[in-house]
Amino acid sequence: MRPPLLYHLYVGATAVLVPFFAWIETRKLRAAGVPIVRAHEKLGHATAMREGSGPLIWFHAASVGESMSVLSLIAEMGRQMPRANFLITSGTATSAKMVANHLPPRTVHQFAPLDAPGPLRRFIRHWRPDCVVFVESELWPQMLRLTRDSGAKMILVNARLSETSQKAWKRRPKTAAFVLGTFDLILTQNDEMAQAMVDMHAPADRVARGINLKSLAAPLQQNPETLAKIRTSLKGRRVWVAASTHKGEEEIVLRAHARLLLDNPDLLLLLAPRHPERSKDVAQLIEDQGLSARIRSKGELPGNRDVYLADTLGELGNWYALSNAIFLGGSLKPIGGHNPFEVTLSGSGVISGPEVFNFSETYAEMTQAGVVRFVNDDAELAEAVDKMLNDTALMEATGRAARDYVRGKSSQTSTIATRLIRALHLQDEVR
């Protein structure tokens, strides 16, 4: 297909602006503690070698959630194809840190190159990917076209675009058709998104419904030593968890905790904000509510305080292990929710606000399975937590439903891996 004028203009603009964007991106990574040599991966300068004589399968994801969602899939594809090697790219320092601790065999991580001619050509020339799997909404025009031009097979999985993004692509039908036509297969999260892709001029015969890959993720990692220290400090106190909260939600959570303390004076709230850099502001909210706190990033243990502010990354697995009453944030404000599978993988049900449009079908399934309860304000949140803590029959039934739900989803990993292997024409690599 002939490139539309808008694509040519975009290529020209990125070629001119690449020094500016490179400065911004490397500065951001350096501020997050990424070594300068790794920050330069954004410019296509690889810091690892292409290993092995088998095919290289490149997975590209945007950030933490998308990156973690494909690790189990990579592991299963690697099990079926022992000669294959894998590359996973993402854009943030947080995702790199999280992925580094969970890399499957024969897999390396690199930061994704900027969507500009120079960085992309350097990247593709070094890695020579045989196949590429893009995750969710990663539709960078040059990355897609240059990768396609290299001869690599390409799939978009877990495809999901916001209504705003859909409208923007629909206003540029020629460019949308040019970009989406790079894919050999587009697997969406649901039927509605499949139709949206076709409406955006994706080739209808290459669009199909898949599943939400986040349901295939492995359980979050736990640290036995950390858990032992926390439990010793708690001395038998009960805990409820508010995880991945955003600005405007902590106030609601803290009011709910104040209500709970009236009848449960020894109860601890373990509060884990989505963005740990907001720790100082959240600590002030705790103080304003008249509650006492200890802070994880300072190396403190909860002791006898009202709140334990867990302002660190990569420890949600520990916190989920401490309680069966877990509220998942990003849901009391119009943010769209966060991955509820991580909670059910811990064997617990989910308490959630109503704003979960990014996971609407998932929450519908979970509601039917009996593993989620929705709340709208601090009073309802306090009531839901109180019931989960004090109603033994409800707690056991919800935990049992969560485990059954997880078993049903995890069995699909092998099926999805096989589907991708066939779509990428890698059947000869299966042993």
XYZ file of C-alpha atoms in Angstrom:
431
model
C 0.000 0.000 0.000
C 1.308 3.449 -0.918
C 2.243 5.592 2.128
C -0.197 8.493 2.634
C 1.025 12.085 2.782
C 0.405 12.294 6.543
C 2.833 9.418 7.104
C 5.556 11.176 5.074
C 5.027 14.341 7.121
C 5.239 12.354 10.347
C 8.506 10.688 9.272
C 10.025 14.052 8.376
C 8.969 15.628 11.663
C 10.392 12.810 13.792
C 13.694 12.891 11.907
C 14.064 16.586 12.775
C 12.848 16.278 16.372
C 14.686 13.099 17.379
C 17.478 14.962 19.265
C 14.867 16.755 21.376
C 12.891 13.597 22.189
C 16.095 11.658 22.820
C 17.149 14.267 25.383
C 13.773 14.084 27.126
C 13.626 10.287 27.228
C 17.215 9.699 28.333
C 16.897 12.381 30.985
C 13.730 10.708 32.295
C 15.427 7.303 32.454
C 18.556 8.724 34.078
C 16.396 10.418 36.724
C 14.925 6.986 37.491
C 18.390 5.542 38.049
C 18.892 3.894 34.650
C 22.588 3.796 33.586
C 23.416 6.070 30.670
C 24.436 3.155 28.443
C 20.999 1.578 28.885
C 19.217 4.892 28.422
C 20.829 5.058 24.982
C 18.827 1.983 23.989
C 16.150 4.565 23.212
C 18.343 5.580 20.283
C 18.582 2.011 19.013
C 21.982 1.255 20.567
C 21.648 -2.306 21.829
C 23.314 -3.395 25.069
C 22.832 -7.131 24.500
C 23.620 -9.516 21.674
C 21.241 -11.478 19.478
C 21.805 -15.032 20.702
C 21.303 -18.445 19.142
C 20.605 -19.726 15.656
C 16.848 -20.077 16.131
C 14.187 -17.443 15.484
C 14.052 -14.242 17.526
C 10.557 -13.280 18.642
C 10.190 -9.667 19.739
C 7.442 -8.655 22.166
C 6.799 -4.921 22.493
C 4.750 -3.568 25.405
C 4.244 -0.053 26.719
C 4.707 -0.261 30.474
C 4.470 -2.463 33.568
C 1.034 -4.039 33.153
C 1.473 -4.872 29.482
C 5.018 -6.188 29.992
C 4.102 -8.442 32.903
C 1.040 -9.748 31.070
C 3.120 -11.443 28.354
C 5.840 -13.082 30.466
C 3.857 -16.281 31.057
C 3.061 -16.388 27.344
C 6.753 -16.009 26.446
C 7.654 -18.775 28.887
C 5.093 -21.139 27.339
C 6.170 -20.326 23.777
C 9.769 -20.926 24.836
C 8.799 -24.298 26.281
C 7.182 -25.314 23.000
C 10.052 -23.889 20.892
C 13.387 -24.701 22.610
C 15.484 -23.053 19.858
C 13.641 -19.729 19.959
C 14.967 -16.616 21.695
C 12.889 -13.695 22.894
C 13.286 -9.933 23.163
C 10.886 -7.826 25.215
C 10.895 -4.032 24.929
C 9.104 -1.406 26.979
C 9.374 2.310 27.536
C 9.613 2.970 31.276
C 12.207 2.446 33.986
C 9.590 0.851 36.229
C 8.686 -1.760 33.614
C 12.368 -2.574 33.052
C 12.914 -3.117 36.769
C 9.848 -5.311 37.159
C 10.536 -7.386 34.051
C 14.192 -7.923 34.985
C 13.114 -9.930 38.034
C 10.804 -12.217 36.044
C 12.488 -12.825 32.668
C 11.766 -16.290 31.228
C 14.672 -18.386 29.870
C 16.343 -17.107 26.694
C 14.727 -13.671 27.054
C 16.356 -10.228 27.233
C 14.870 -6.801 27.885
C 15.716 -3.563 26.078
C 14.146 -0.113 26.106
C 12.064 0.463 22.983
C 13.647 2.740 20.377
C 12.106 6.100 19.603
C 9.678 6.122 16.681
C 12.159 7.837 14.386
C 14.157 6.601 11.354
C 17.653 6.434 12.867
C 16.882 4.684 16.165
C 14.521 2.198 14.514
C 16.909 1.248 11.729
C 19.750 0.697 14.207
C 17.483 -1.413 16.394
C 16.117 -3.584 13.567
C 19.542 -4.003 11.961
C 20.977 -5.318 15.245
C 18.141 -7.578 16.393
C 16.810 -8.813 13.028
C 13.517 -10.043 14.541
C 11.794 -12.885 12.729
C 8.440 -12.163 14.360
C 6.989 -9.348 16.443
C 4.105 -9.336 18.914
C 2.837 -5.856 19.785
C 0.726 -5.550 22.937
C -2.482 -3.516 23.417
C -2.243 -0.005 21.950
C 1.335 0.249 20.715
C 0.642 1.674 17.259
C 3.800 3.629 16.466
C 3.607 4.182 12.680
C 7.299 3.979 11.758
C 8.018 1.117 14.147
C 5.259 -0.872 12.485
C 6.119 -0.029 8.879
C 9.897 -0.444 9.173
C 9.494 -3.707 11.040
C 7.091 -4.939 8.384
C 9.496 -3.873 5.642
C 12.207 -5.980 7.313
C 10.157 -9.086 6.528
C 9.094 -9.904 10.076
C 5.705 -11.460 10.754
C 3.591 -9.181 12.995
C 0.709 -9.683 15.408
C -1.152 -7.226 17.644
C -2.460 -8.932 20.792
C -4.731 -7.728 23.569
C -5.684 -4.893 21.220
C -7.380 -2.085 23.111
C -7.759 1.576 22.178
C -9.570 4.316 24.052
C -12.551 5.997 22.428
C -10.414 9.108 21.933
C -7.758 7.126 20.069
C -10.368 5.373 17.960
C -11.896 8.691 16.903
C -8.451 10.082 16.041
C -7.613 7.115 13.787
C -11.042 7.179 12.131
C -10.458 10.792 11.109
C -7.408 9.609 9.148
C -8.675 6.546 7.280
C -5.807 6.264 4.784
C -3.169 6.473 7.509
C -5.104 4.040 9.724
C -5.391 1.510 6.900
C -1.692 1.941 6.089
C -0.626 1.351 9.715
C -3.082 -1.402 10.672
C -2.399 -3.214 7.410
C 1.066 -4.117 8.718
C -0.368 -6.826 10.962
C -0.801 -10.436 9.917
C -3.256 -10.890 12.797
C -5.008 -8.587 15.280
C -6.367 -10.258 18.426
C -8.653 -8.038 20.474
C -9.828 -8.322 24.075
C -13.507 -8.527 23.098
C -15.975 -8.435 20.209
C -16.617 -4.721 20.621
C -12.931 -3.898 20.103
C -12.764 -6.292 17.142
C -15.520 -4.305 15.426
C -13.792 -1.038 16.374
C -10.601 -2.229 14.658
C -12.509 -3.038 11.496
C -14.215 0.365 11.666
C -10.731 1.885 11.866
C -9.916 0.206 8.524
C -7.979 -2.782 9.819
C -8.217 -5.707 7.336
C -11.394 -7.484 8.460
C -10.061 -10.944 7.601
C -7.106 -10.440 9.971
C -9.106 -9.348 13.031
C -10.281 -11.876 15.622
C -11.261 -11.971 19.259
C -8.598 -13.192 21.687
C -8.522 -13.037 25.483
C -7.172 -10.544 27.990
C -3.533 -11.606 28.353
C -3.402 -10.174 31.847
C -5.421 -13.191 32.909
C -2.402 -15.348 32.009
C 0.045 -13.550 34.292
C 1.892 -15.476 36.986
C 1.169 -14.724 40.653
C 2.980 -11.687 42.007
C 6.297 -12.447 43.636
C 6.503 -12.737 47.418
C 9.503 -12.337 49.711
C 9.290 -14.769 52.653
C 11.802 -12.777 54.706
C 9.840 -9.536 54.252
C 6.566 -11.248 55.106
C 8.054 -12.792 58.238
C 9.262 -9.382 59.464
C 5.912 -7.718 58.766
C 3.929 -10.462 60.485
C 6.211 -10.355 63.523
C 5.686 -6.590 63.737
C 1.899 -6.980 63.422
C 1.651 -9.390 66.388
C -1.562 -10.909 65.086
C -3.266 -7.673 64.014
C -5.675 -7.961 61.121
C -4.959 -6.098 57.873
C -6.887 -4.746 54.931
C -5.169 -3.532 51.766
C -5.876 -0.568 49.496
C -3.686 -1.081 46.427
C -2.829 1.039 43.383
C -4.740 4.070 44.649
C -4.692 7.403 42.829
C -5.058 11.042 43.773
C -8.537 11.617 45.141
C -8.948 8.000 46.250
C -6.741 7.982 49.333
C -9.090 10.417 51.100
C -11.989 7.998 50.553
C -9.907 5.039 51.714
C -8.739 6.858 54.846
C -12.289 7.889 55.755
C -13.335 4.263 55.358
C -10.499 3.188 57.646
C -11.554 5.740 60.268
C -15.038 4.188 60.197
C -13.618 0.674 60.524
C -11.465 1.629 63.514
C -14.595 2.450 65.536
C -15.474 -1.249 65.802
C -12.047 -2.702 64.930
C -9.568 -0.528 66.869
C -6.624 -2.869 66.196
C -7.125 -2.978 62.408
C -4.246 -1.934 60.115
C -4.689 -0.307 56.714
C -1.882 -1.195 54.317
C -2.016 1.613 51.753
C -0.032 1.151 48.520
C -0.364 4.153 46.141
C -0.063 3.444 42.431
C 2.734 6.012 42.146
C 5.179 5.831 45.083
C 6.504 9.301 44.286
C 3.262 10.638 45.787
C 4.313 9.269 49.178
C 4.811 12.657 50.828
C 1.358 13.873 49.778
C -0.308 10.653 50.917
C 1.499 10.805 54.266
C 0.079 14.299 54.741
C -3.429 13.005 53.979
C -2.982 10.333 56.651
C -1.913 12.955 59.170
C -4.815 15.239 58.200
C -7.214 12.363 58.904
C -5.787 12.136 62.427
C -4.236 8.722 61.823
C -0.736 7.499 62.647
C 1.511 5.852 60.071
C 4.765 4.082 59.378
C 6.414 4.322 55.945
C 7.860 1.377 54.035
C 10.425 3.350 52.013
C 12.050 4.468 55.267
C 12.592 0.855 56.269
C 9.945 1.083 58.979
C 7.654 -1.756 60.089
C 3.936 -1.207 60.790
C 4.093 -1.814 64.553
C 1.018 -0.440 66.312
C 0.261 2.372 63.864
C -3.087 2.868 62.089
C -1.672 2.876 58.558
C 1.323 1.294 56.861
C 2.209 3.406 53.803
C 3.709 0.922 51.341
C 5.366 3.432 49.003
C 7.593 0.977 47.128
C 7.465 -0.880 43.819
C 7.292 -4.609 43.230
C 5.927 -5.623 46.636
C 2.192 -5.984 46.016
C 2.590 -9.762 46.163
C 3.706 -9.414 49.786
C 0.824 -7.143 50.703
C -1.819 -9.324 49.045
C -0.540 -12.258 51.104
C -1.393 -10.430 54.319
C -5.137 -10.038 53.827
C -8.324 -11.353 52.253
C -9.846 -7.861 52.178
C -8.284 -6.059 49.205
C -9.536 -2.863 47.576
C -8.107 -2.171 44.111
C -7.741 1.491 43.212
C -8.035 3.413 39.970
C -11.723 2.608 40.280
C -13.307 5.281 42.475
C -12.245 7.964 39.995
C -12.648 7.785 36.176
C -9.269 6.123 35.627
C -10.505 2.794 34.300
C -9.277 0.401 36.970
C -6.213 -1.804 37.274
C -5.489 -5.478 36.746
C -7.837 -7.475 39.034
C -6.242 -10.787 38.038
C -3.288 -10.013 40.303
C -5.642 -9.978 43.281
C -7.477 -13.192 42.387
C -4.122 -14.910 41.792
C -3.429 -14.329 45.493
C -6.581 -16.268 46.341
C -8.678 -13.261 47.330
C -11.710 -11.533 45.953
C -11.672 -7.915 44.772
C -13.320 -4.858 46.280
C -13.576 -2.178 43.604
C -15.077 1.153 42.732
C -17.384 1.374 39.676
C -14.930 3.061 37.240
C -13.396 -0.050 35.664
C -14.023 0.583 31.956
C -10.539 -0.665 30.977
C -11.491 -4.081 32.361
C -15.269 -4.040 31.860
C -15.592 -7.575 30.493
C -13.192 -8.955 33.078
C -15.169 -7.447 35.930
C -18.398 -8.740 34.394
C -16.937 -12.262 34.435
C -15.653 -11.817 37.979
C -19.013 -10.532 39.193
C -20.706 -13.601 37.756
C -18.055 -15.799 39.393
C -18.678 -14.145 42.762
C -15.182 -12.692 43.252
C -15.842 -8.947 43.135
C -17.897 -6.464 45.141
C -18.436 -2.896 43.954
C -18.518 0.134 46.267
C -19.169 3.813 45.588
C -17.958 5.703 48.665
C -16.216 5.425 52.028
C -19.281 4.070 53.827
C -19.767 1.238 51.321
C -16.033 0.517 51.273
C -15.947 0.248 55.071
C -18.962 -2.074 55.014
C -17.418 -4.329 52.338
C -14.105 -4.587 54.189
C -15.852 -5.269 57.500
C -17.869 -8.131 56.000
C -14.816 -9.664 54.346
C -12.894 -9.551 57.620
C -15.629 -10.703 59.976
C -17.859 -13.028 57.938
C -15.866 -16.258 57.845
C -18.289 -18.008 55.493
C -18.170 -15.111 53.021
C -14.373 -14.951 53.169
C -14.007 -18.681 52.487
C -16.586 -18.674 49.691
C -14.973 -15.689 47.984
C -11.486 -17.197 48.234
C -12.754 -20.487 46.809
C -14.444 -18.644 43.911
C -11.228 -16.684 43.221
C -9.155 -19.865 43.047
C -11.672 -21.525 40.731
C -11.711 -18.467 38.490
C -7.908 -18.408 38.255
C -7.715 -22.121 37.392
C -10.131 -21.593 34.531
C -8.025 -18.777 33.076
C -4.522 -20.165 33.582
C -5.342 -23.282 31.549
C -5.583 -21.075 28.438
C -1.887 -20.120 28.311
C -0.864 -23.138 26.242
C -3.779 -22.624 23.848
C -2.899 -18.968 23.208
C 0.810 -19.777 22.778
C -0.019 -22.430 20.184
C -2.316 -19.997 18.368
C 0.460 -17.399 18.124
C 3.029 -19.947 17.005
C 0.752 -20.974 14.143
C -0.088 -17.378 13.201
C 3.640 -16.552 13.092
C 4.334 -19.672 10.970
C 6.707 -21.125 13.550
C 5.258 -24.650 13.662
C 8.570 -26.134 12.456
C 10.205 -24.871 15.657
C 7.843 -26.812 17.931
C 9.251 -29.948 19.555
